[in-house]
């Protein structure tokens, strides 16, 4: 490796995915080079950073190598074993967010219990971690109480809808429970929330204790993963938006979070907020900030882990929409390069972010941000963002447009 020398601090990010790639992009502007611990040179962030440590986030020795000389160690995913992070902390590494906070983003049961203790609204849930017989009995009782409108979740390791089973009848529910419990997966059951929509409240928090919240957004999920984000969430009352921001800021304080945090929320059909999930890292629901806010989530994450003053979180326009470029079932024959060429020709205002990943069905390979103008509504901006993203993944215009006609 070519040595990297700079008078600016080195931050290490564990994980070489798109979140690290985009954090590196923000690091460049701050005079830094993000060091990434990646599993391969081909990882999205390893392709672009000059400071790559190859290794595994499961190996303490690799984590130590990556942390050496860095001012802070942070993450682009939740997968690092907590015991390793505690060992690094004992050796004086500035792990941010600290293991004591990250624990609650890694463990859905601990998170639910802690949120309930702090008086934050969560869906009704049941812990299913006893002996098989007790857990099964508790699951069946919980299912009956909720008319089998329930969700089974793996306590650890789930993402993008993996490790989440939406259920609606007893037979199916018990089959899934038996399979997963039998495979040794730690589980919780949750009531299936009758929701109007899903929201996300993203904030940043520094070790000094400074906090800053972006406008609350609406997230639209497809096949269990985020597909579109509308910023701000359309028709959300100022009161509810502020309640969501305050909940996220208060929680981050209570848990000692450092960096950015996404609080995923359900808005129920009755207009109540329930907390679903926490992510203590840059998050898909914050990608719109790259083009649509004064400070992007990636820059804010770096500012926070370095204990710099936080940046302005105001939106740059009344409406901003992000649409993920998700791999098509069959990748189009037209190359990505040619698709990009056509998109840029047709939509000069589309801001495209590609992750350097190969296409596979439903895989997040990039996203498009559209910053709305004066005459726009959330619907018109959304239509354009989705049209652009669909073009990039399918080489088809959803409105039948033909460049050659
Ligand atoms: P992960 O983010 O780890 O993939 P989540 O807990 O966020 O898992 O669940 C993924 C998606 O499943 C959510 O965005 C939501 O659409 C749906 N979901 C999760 N929990 C519930 C619930 N209790 N009620 C209704 N839908 C749920």
Coordinates of C-alpha atoms and ligand atoms in Angstrom, one line a residue:
X1 CA 0.0 0.0 0.0
X2 CA 1.1 3.6 -0.6
X3 CA 1.5 5.4 2.7
X4 CA -0.9 8.2 3.2
X5 CA 0.5 11.3 5.0
X6 CA -1.7 14.2 6.0
X7 CA -1.7 16.7 8.8
X8 CA -5.5 16.2 9.1
X9 CA -6.9 13.5 11.3
X10 CA -7.5 9.9 10.1
X11 CA -10.9 8.4 10.7
X12 CA -11.2 4.6 10.3
X13 CA -14.5 3.2 9.0
X14 CA -15.1 -0.5 9.5
X15 CA -16.8 -1.8 6.3
X16 CA -16.1 -1.0 2.7
X17 CA -19.6 -0.6 1.4
X18 CA -21.4 2.4 -0.2
X19 CA -21.8 4.2 3.1
X20 CA -18.0 4.2 3.6
X21 CA -17.6 5.2 -0.1
X22 CA -19.8 8.2 0.4
X23 CA -18.3 9.1 3.8
X24 CA -14.9 9.1 2.0
X25 CA -16.3 11.6 -0.5
X26 CA -17.1 13.9 2.5
X27 CA -13.8 13.2 4.1
X28 CA -12.0 14.5 1.0
X29 CA -13.6 17.9 1.4
X30 CA -12.5 18.1 5.0
X31 CA -8.9 17.5 3.9
X32 CA -8.9 13.8 5.1
X33 CA -8.6 10.4 3.6
X34 CA -11.0 7.9 5.1
X35 CA -9.3 4.7 6.1
X36 CA -11.5 1.7 5.5
X37 CA -11.3 -1.8 6.7
X38 CA -12.6 -3.7 3.7
X39 CA -12.9 -7.4 2.9
X40 CA -11.7 -6.8 -0.7
X41 CA -10.1 -4.3 -3.0
X42 CA -13.3 -4.4 -5.0
X43 CA -15.5 -3.1 -2.2
X44 CA -17.2 0.2 -3.1
X45 CA -15.1 2.2 -0.6
X46 CA -11.9 0.3 -1.2
X47 CA -12.1 1.2 -4.9
X48 CA -11.8 4.9 -4.0
X49 CA -9.9 5.4 -0.8
X50 CA -6.1 5.4 -0.8
X51 CA -6.0 4.1 2.7
X52 CA -7.4 0.6 2.7
X53 CA -6.8 -2.1 5.3
X54 CA -7.8 -5.5 4.0
X55 CA -9.3 -7.7 6.6
X56 CA -12.4 -8.9 8.5
X57 CA -14.5 -7.0 11.0
X58 CA -14.8 -10.3 12.9
X59 CA -11.0 -10.4 13.6
X60 CA -9.8 -8.3 16.5
X61 CA -6.3 -8.3 15.0
X62 CA -7.6 -6.7 11.8
X63 CA -9.6 -4.2 13.7
X64 CA -6.5 -3.2 15.7
X65 CA -4.5 -2.8 12.5
X66 CA -7.3 -0.5 11.1
X67 CA -7.4 1.5 14.3
X68 CA -3.7 2.2 14.5
X69 CA -3.0 5.9 14.5
X70 CA -6.6 6.8 13.8
X71 CA -8.3 9.5 15.8
X72 CA -11.6 7.7 15.8
X73 CA -13.0 4.3 14.7
X74 CA -16.5 4.2 13.2
X75 CA -18.8 1.9 11.1
X76 CA -20.7 1.5 7.9
X77 CA -22.6 -1.5 9.3
X78 CA -23.7 -3.0 12.6
X79 CA -21.8 -6.3 12.3
X80 CA -18.7 -5.8 14.5
X81 CA -18.7 -8.1 17.6
X82 CA -19.3 -6.0 20.7
X83 CA -16.6 -7.8 22.6
X84 CA -14.0 -6.7 20.0
X85 CA -15.1 -3.1 20.4
X86 CA -14.9 -3.3 24.2
X87 CA -11.4 -4.7 23.8
X88 CA -10.4 -1.8 21.5
X89 CA -12.0 0.7 23.9
X90 CA -9.9 -0.8 26.8
X91 CA -6.8 -0.2 24.6
X92 CA -7.7 3.5 24.2
X93 CA -9.3 3.5 20.8
X94 CA -12.0 6.1 20.4
X95 CA -14.9 3.9 19.2
X96 CA -17.7 6.1 17.9
X97 CA -20.5 5.4 18.5
X98 CA -19.2 3.7 21.7
X99 CA -19.9 0.0 22.2
X100 CA -22.3 0.9 25.0
X101 CA -24.5 2.8 22.5
X102 CA -23.9 0.5 19.5
X103 CA -25.2 -2.4 21.4
X104 CA -28.8 -1.0 21.0
X105 CA -28.4 -0.8 17.2
X106 CA -27.1 -4.4 17.1
X107 CA -29.7 -6.1 19.3
X108 CA -33.4 -5.5 18.6
X109 CA -34.4 -7.0 22.0
X110 CA -32.1 -4.8 24.0
X111 CA -33.2 -1.8 21.9
X112 CA -36.9 -2.4 22.5
X113 CA -36.4 -2.9 26.2
X114 CA -34.3 0.2 26.6
X115 CA -36.7 2.3 24.5
X116 CA -39.7 1.2 26.6
X117 CA -37.7 2.0 29.8
X118 CA -37.1 5.5 28.5
X119 CA -40.8 5.9 27.9
X120 CA -40.5 6.0 24.1
X121 CA -43.4 4.4 22.2
X122 CA -42.7 1.0 20.7
X123 CA -44.9 -1.7 19.2
X124 CA -46.0 -4.4 21.6
X125 CA -43.3 -7.1 21.7
X126 CA -42.5 -10.4 23.3
X127 CA -39.1 -11.9 24.0
X128 CA -38.8 -15.5 22.7
X129 CA -35.4 -16.6 24.0
X130 CA -36.2 -19.3 26.6
X131 CA -36.3 -23.0 26.2
X132 CA -38.1 -24.0 23.0
X133 CA -41.2 -25.0 24.9
X134 CA -41.6 -21.8 26.8
X135 CA -40.7 -19.6 23.9
X136 CA -43.2 -21.4 21.6
X137 CA -46.0 -21.1 24.2
X138 CA -45.3 -17.4 24.7
X139 CA -45.2 -16.9 20.9
X140 CA -48.6 -18.6 20.5
X141 CA -50.1 -16.6 23.3
X142 CA -48.7 -13.4 21.7
X143 CA -50.0 -14.4 18.3
X144 CA -53.5 -15.0 19.7
X145 CA -53.6 -11.7 21.6
X146 CA -52.8 -9.9 18.3
X147 CA -55.1 -12.0 16.1
X148 CA -51.9 -13.4 14.4
X149 CA -51.2 -10.0 12.9
X150 CA -47.6 -10.2 14.0
X151 CA -44.0 -9.9 12.9
X152 CA -41.2 -12.2 13.9
X153 CA -37.7 -10.7 14.0
X154 CA -34.2 -12.0 14.4
X155 CA -32.7 -10.1 17.4
X156 CA -29.4 -9.7 15.6
X157 CA -28.0 -9.5 12.1
X158 CA -31.1 -8.5 10.1
X159 CA -30.9 -5.8 7.5
X160 CA -32.9 -4.7 4.4
X161 CA -35.8 -6.9 5.5
X162 CA -33.7 -10.0 6.1
X163 CA -34.4 -11.4 9.5
X164 CA -38.0 -10.0 9.4
X165 CA -41.0 -12.2 8.8
X166 CA -44.4 -10.5 8.4
X167 CA -47.0 -13.1 9.3
X168 CA -50.8 -13.2 9.3
X169 CA -51.9 -16.7 10.2
X170 CA -51.2 -19.2 12.9
X171 CA -49.9 -22.1 10.7
X172 CA -47.5 -20.0 8.8
X173 CA -46.3 -18.2 12.0
X174 CA -45.6 -21.4 13.9
X175 CA -43.8 -22.9 10.9
X176 CA -41.5 -19.9 10.6
X177 CA -41.0 -19.9 14.4
X178 CA -40.1 -23.6 14.5
X179 CA -37.7 -23.2 11.5
X180 CA -35.9 -20.2 12.9
X181 CA -35.8 -21.2 16.5
X182 CA -34.6 -24.6 15.4
X183 CA -31.8 -23.0 13.5
X184 CA -30.6 -21.2 16.7
X185 CA -31.9 -17.7 15.7
X186 CA -32.6 -15.5 18.7
X187 CA -36.2 -14.1 18.1
X188 CA -38.7 -11.5 19.2
X189 CA -42.3 -11.2 18.2
X190 CA -43.9 -7.9 17.5
X191 CA -47.4 -6.7 16.8
X192 CA -47.9 -5.9 13.2
X193 CA -48.5 -2.2 13.2
X194 CA -51.5 -0.8 11.3
X195 CA -49.6 2.1 9.7
X196 CA -50.2 5.0 7.5
X197 CA -46.6 5.2 6.5
X198 CA -43.0 4.9 7.6
X199 CA -40.9 7.9 8.7
X200 CA -37.3 8.4 9.6
X201 CA -35.8 11.0 12.0
X202 CA -32.1 11.5 11.4
X203 CA -29.9 13.4 13.8
X204 CA -26.2 13.9 14.5
X205 CA -24.6 14.0 17.9
X206 CA -21.1 14.9 18.9
X207 CA -19.1 13.8 22.0
X208 CA -19.4 17.4 23.3
X209 CA -23.2 16.7 23.3
X210 CA -24.2 19.0 20.4
X211 CA -27.2 17.6 18.5
X212 CA -28.7 18.5 15.2
X213 CA -31.8 17.1 13.4
X214 CA -32.6 17.0 9.7
X215 CA -36.2 17.4 8.6
X216 CA -38.2 14.2 9.2
X217 CA -38.6 12.2 6.0
X218 CA -41.1 9.6 4.7
X219 CA -39.5 6.3 3.6
X220 CA -41.2 4.0 1.1
X221 CA -40.2 0.4 1.3
X222 CA -40.4 -2.3 -1.4
X223 CA -39.7 -5.9 -0.7
X224 CA -38.6 -5.0 2.8
X225 CA -36.1 -2.4 1.9
X226 CA -36.0 1.3 1.4
X227 CA -36.8 2.3 -2.2
X228 CA -37.8 6.0 -2.1
X229 CA -37.4 8.9 0.5
X230 CA -39.5 12.0 0.4
X231 CA -37.9 15.0 2.3
X232 CA -39.6 16.4 4.2
X233 CA -42.4 13.9 4.9
X234 CA -45.4 15.4 3.0
X235 CA -48.2 16.7 5.1
X236 CA -46.6 15.9 8.4
X237 CA -47.7 18.4 11.1
X238 CA -45.0 20.5 12.6
X239 CA -45.9 19.2 16.0
X240 CA -45.4 15.5 15.0
X241 CA -42.2 16.3 13.1
X242 CA -40.8 18.0 16.1
X243 CA -41.9 15.2 18.4
X244 CA -40.0 12.8 16.2
X245 CA -36.9 14.9 16.2
X246 CA -37.0 15.4 19.9
X247 CA -37.4 11.7 20.5
X248 CA -34.3 11.0 18.4
X249 CA -32.2 13.7 20.0
X250 CA -33.3 12.7 23.5
X251 CA -32.6 9.0 22.8
X252 CA -29.2 9.7 21.3
X253 CA -28.3 11.7 24.5
X254 CA -29.6 8.9 26.8
X255 CA -27.6 6.2 24.9
X256 CA -24.5 8.4 24.4
X257 CA -24.6 8.0 20.6
X258 CA -21.8 9.7 18.7
X259 CA -22.2 10.2 14.9
X260 CA -25.4 10.2 12.9
X261 CA -28.3 8.1 13.9
X262 CA -31.5 7.2 12.1
X263 CA -34.6 6.5 14.1
X264 CA -37.1 4.6 11.9
X265 CA -40.7 5.3 12.9
X266 CA -44.1 4.1 12.1
X267 CA -46.9 6.6 11.8
X268 CA -49.9 4.6 12.8
X269 CA -53.3 5.0 11.1
X270 CA -54.3 6.9 14.2
X271 CA -51.5 9.4 13.7
X272 CA -49.3 8.1 16.6
X273 CA -45.6 7.5 16.3
X274 CA -43.9 4.2 17.2
X275 CA -40.2 3.6 17.1
X276 CA -39.2 0.7 14.9
X277 CA -35.4 0.6 14.4
X278 CA -32.2 2.5 15.2
X279 CA -29.2 2.8 13.0
X280 CA -26.1 4.5 14.4
X281 CA -24.4 5.2 11.1
X282 CA -25.2 7.0 7.8
X283 CA -28.5 5.6 6.6
X284 CA -30.4 5.2 3.4
X285 CA -33.1 7.6 4.7
X286 CA -30.4 10.3 4.8
X287 CA -29.0 10.0 1.2
X288 CA -31.1 12.9 0.1
X289 CA -29.0 15.2 2.2
X290 CA -26.0 14.8 -0.2
X291 CA -27.7 17.2 -2.6
X292 CA -30.7 18.4 -0.7
X293 CA -29.4 19.7 2.7
X294 CA -26.7 22.2 3.6
X295 CA -24.8 19.5 5.4
X296 CA -24.9 15.9 4.2
X297 CA -25.2 13.0 6.6
X298 CA -21.7 11.8 5.6
X299 CA -20.1 15.1 6.4
X300 CA -22.1 15.3 9.7
X301 CA -21.0 11.8 10.7
X302 CA -17.3 12.8 10.3
X303 CA -17.8 16.1 12.1
X304 CA -19.5 14.3 15.0
X305 CA -17.0 11.5 15.4
X306 CA -14.2 14.1 15.3
X307 CA -16.0 16.4 17.8
X308 CA -16.1 19.2 15.3
X309 CA -19.0 21.6 15.5
X310 CA -22.0 20.2 13.6
X311 CA -23.2 21.5 10.3
X312 CA -26.5 23.2 9.3
X313 CA -29.2 20.5 8.7
X314 CA -31.6 22.8 6.8
X315 CA -33.0 21.5 3.5
X316 CA -32.0 23.4 0.4
X317 CA -35.4 23.2 -1.2
X318 CA -39.0 22.7 -0.1
X319 CA -39.0 19.1 -1.7
X320 CA -36.2 16.7 -2.2
X321 CA -36.7 13.1 -3.3
X322 CA -34.2 10.2 -3.3
X323 CA -34.9 7.0 -5.3
X324 CA -32.6 4.0 -4.9
X325 CA -31.3 2.3 -8.1
X326 CA -32.2 -1.3 -7.3
X327 CA -30.9 -4.1 -9.5
X328 CA -33.5 -5.4 -12.0
X329 CA -34.5 -9.0 -12.1
X330 CA -32.6 -9.3 -15.4
X331 CA -29.8 -6.7 -15.8
X332 CA -30.5 -4.8 -19.1
X333 CA -28.2 -5.3 -22.1
X334 CA -27.4 -1.6 -22.2
X335 CA -24.3 -0.9 -20.1
X336 CA -24.6 1.2 -17.0
X337 CA -22.4 3.8 -18.6
X338 CA -24.7 4.2 -21.6
X339 CA -27.8 4.3 -19.3
X340 CA -26.1 7.1 -17.3
X341 CA -25.3 9.0 -20.5
X342 CA -29.0 8.9 -21.5
X343 CA -30.2 9.9 -18.1
X344 CA -27.9 12.9 -17.9
X345 CA -29.1 13.9 -21.4
X346 CA -32.7 13.8 -20.5
X347 CA -32.6 15.0 -16.9
X348 CA -29.9 17.5 -16.3
X349 CA -31.0 18.2 -12.7
X350 CA -30.7 14.5 -11.7
X351 CA -27.9 13.9 -9.2
X352 CA -26.7 10.4 -9.6
X353 CA -24.6 8.5 -7.1
X354 CA -23.3 5.1 -8.2
X355 CA -21.6 2.7 -5.8
X356 CA -19.3 0.7 -8.0
X357 CA -21.3 -2.5 -7.4
X358 CA -22.3 -5.2 -9.8
X359 CA -26.0 -5.5 -10.6
X360 CA -28.1 -8.2 -8.9
X361 CA -31.8 -8.4 -8.4
X362 CA -32.9 -5.8 -5.8
X363 CA -29.4 -4.9 -4.9
X364 CA -28.8 -1.3 -4.0
X365 CA -26.3 -0.2 -6.7
X366 CA -26.8 3.6 -6.5
X367 CA -29.4 6.3 -5.9
X368 CA -30.7 9.4 -7.6
X369 CA -31.6 12.7 -5.8
X370 CA -33.8 15.3 -7.3
X371 CA -34.0 18.7 -5.7
X372 CA -37.4 20.2 -6.4
X373 CA -37.9 23.7 -7.9
X374 CA -40.5 26.4 -7.2
X375 CA -43.3 24.8 -9.2
X376 CA -42.8 21.3 -7.8
X377 CA -44.9 19.2 -5.5
X378 CA -43.7 16.0 -3.7
X379 CA -45.6 14.0 -6.3
X380 CA -43.9 15.6 -9.3
X381 CA -40.4 15.4 -7.8
X382 CA -41.1 11.8 -6.8
X383 CA -42.2 10.9 -10.2
X384 CA -39.0 12.2 -11.7
X385 CA -36.7 10.6 -9.2
X386 CA -38.4 7.2 -9.6
X387 CA -38.3 7.5 -13.4
X388 CA -34.6 8.3 -13.3
X389 CA -33.9 5.4 -10.9
X390 CA -36.0 3.0 -12.9
X391 CA -34.2 4.0 -16.1
X392 CA -30.8 3.4 -14.4
X393 CA -31.8 -0.1 -13.3
X394 CA -34.0 -1.2 -16.2
X395 CA -33.1 0.9 -19.2
X396 CA -36.8 1.6 -19.6
X397 CA -38.5 5.0 -19.3
X398 CA -41.7 4.6 -17.2
X399 CA -43.4 7.2 -19.4
X400 CA -42.5 5.5 -22.7
X401 CA -40.2 8.4 -23.7
X402 CA -38.1 7.6 -26.7
X403 CA -34.9 9.6 -27.2
X404 CA -34.9 8.8 -30.9
X405 CA -38.5 9.5 -31.7
Ligands
LIG1 P1 -34.4 -4.2 9.1 O1 -34.3 -2.7 9.0 O2 -33.4 -4.8 10.0 O3 -34.4 -4.8 7.8 P2 -37.0 -3.6 10.2 O4 -37.3 -4.0 11.6 O5 -36.8 -2.2 9.9 O6 -35.8 -4.5 9.7 O7 -38.2 -4.2 9.3 C1 -38.2 -4.1 7.9 C2 -39.5 -3.6 7.4 O8 -40.6 -4.5 7.8 C3 -40.0 -2.3 8.0 O9 -39.5 -1.2 7.3 C4 -41.5 -2.4 7.9 O10 -41.9 -2.1 6.5 C5 -41.7 -3.8 8.2 N1 -42.0 -4.0 9.6 C6 -41.1 -4.2 10.6 N2 -41.7 -4.3 11.8 C7 -43.0 -4.1 11.6 C8 -44.1 -4.1 12.5 N3 -44.0 -4.3 13.8 N4 -45.4 -3.9 11.9 C9 -45.5 -3.7 10.6 N5 -44.5 -3.7 9.7 C10 -43.2 -3.9 10.2

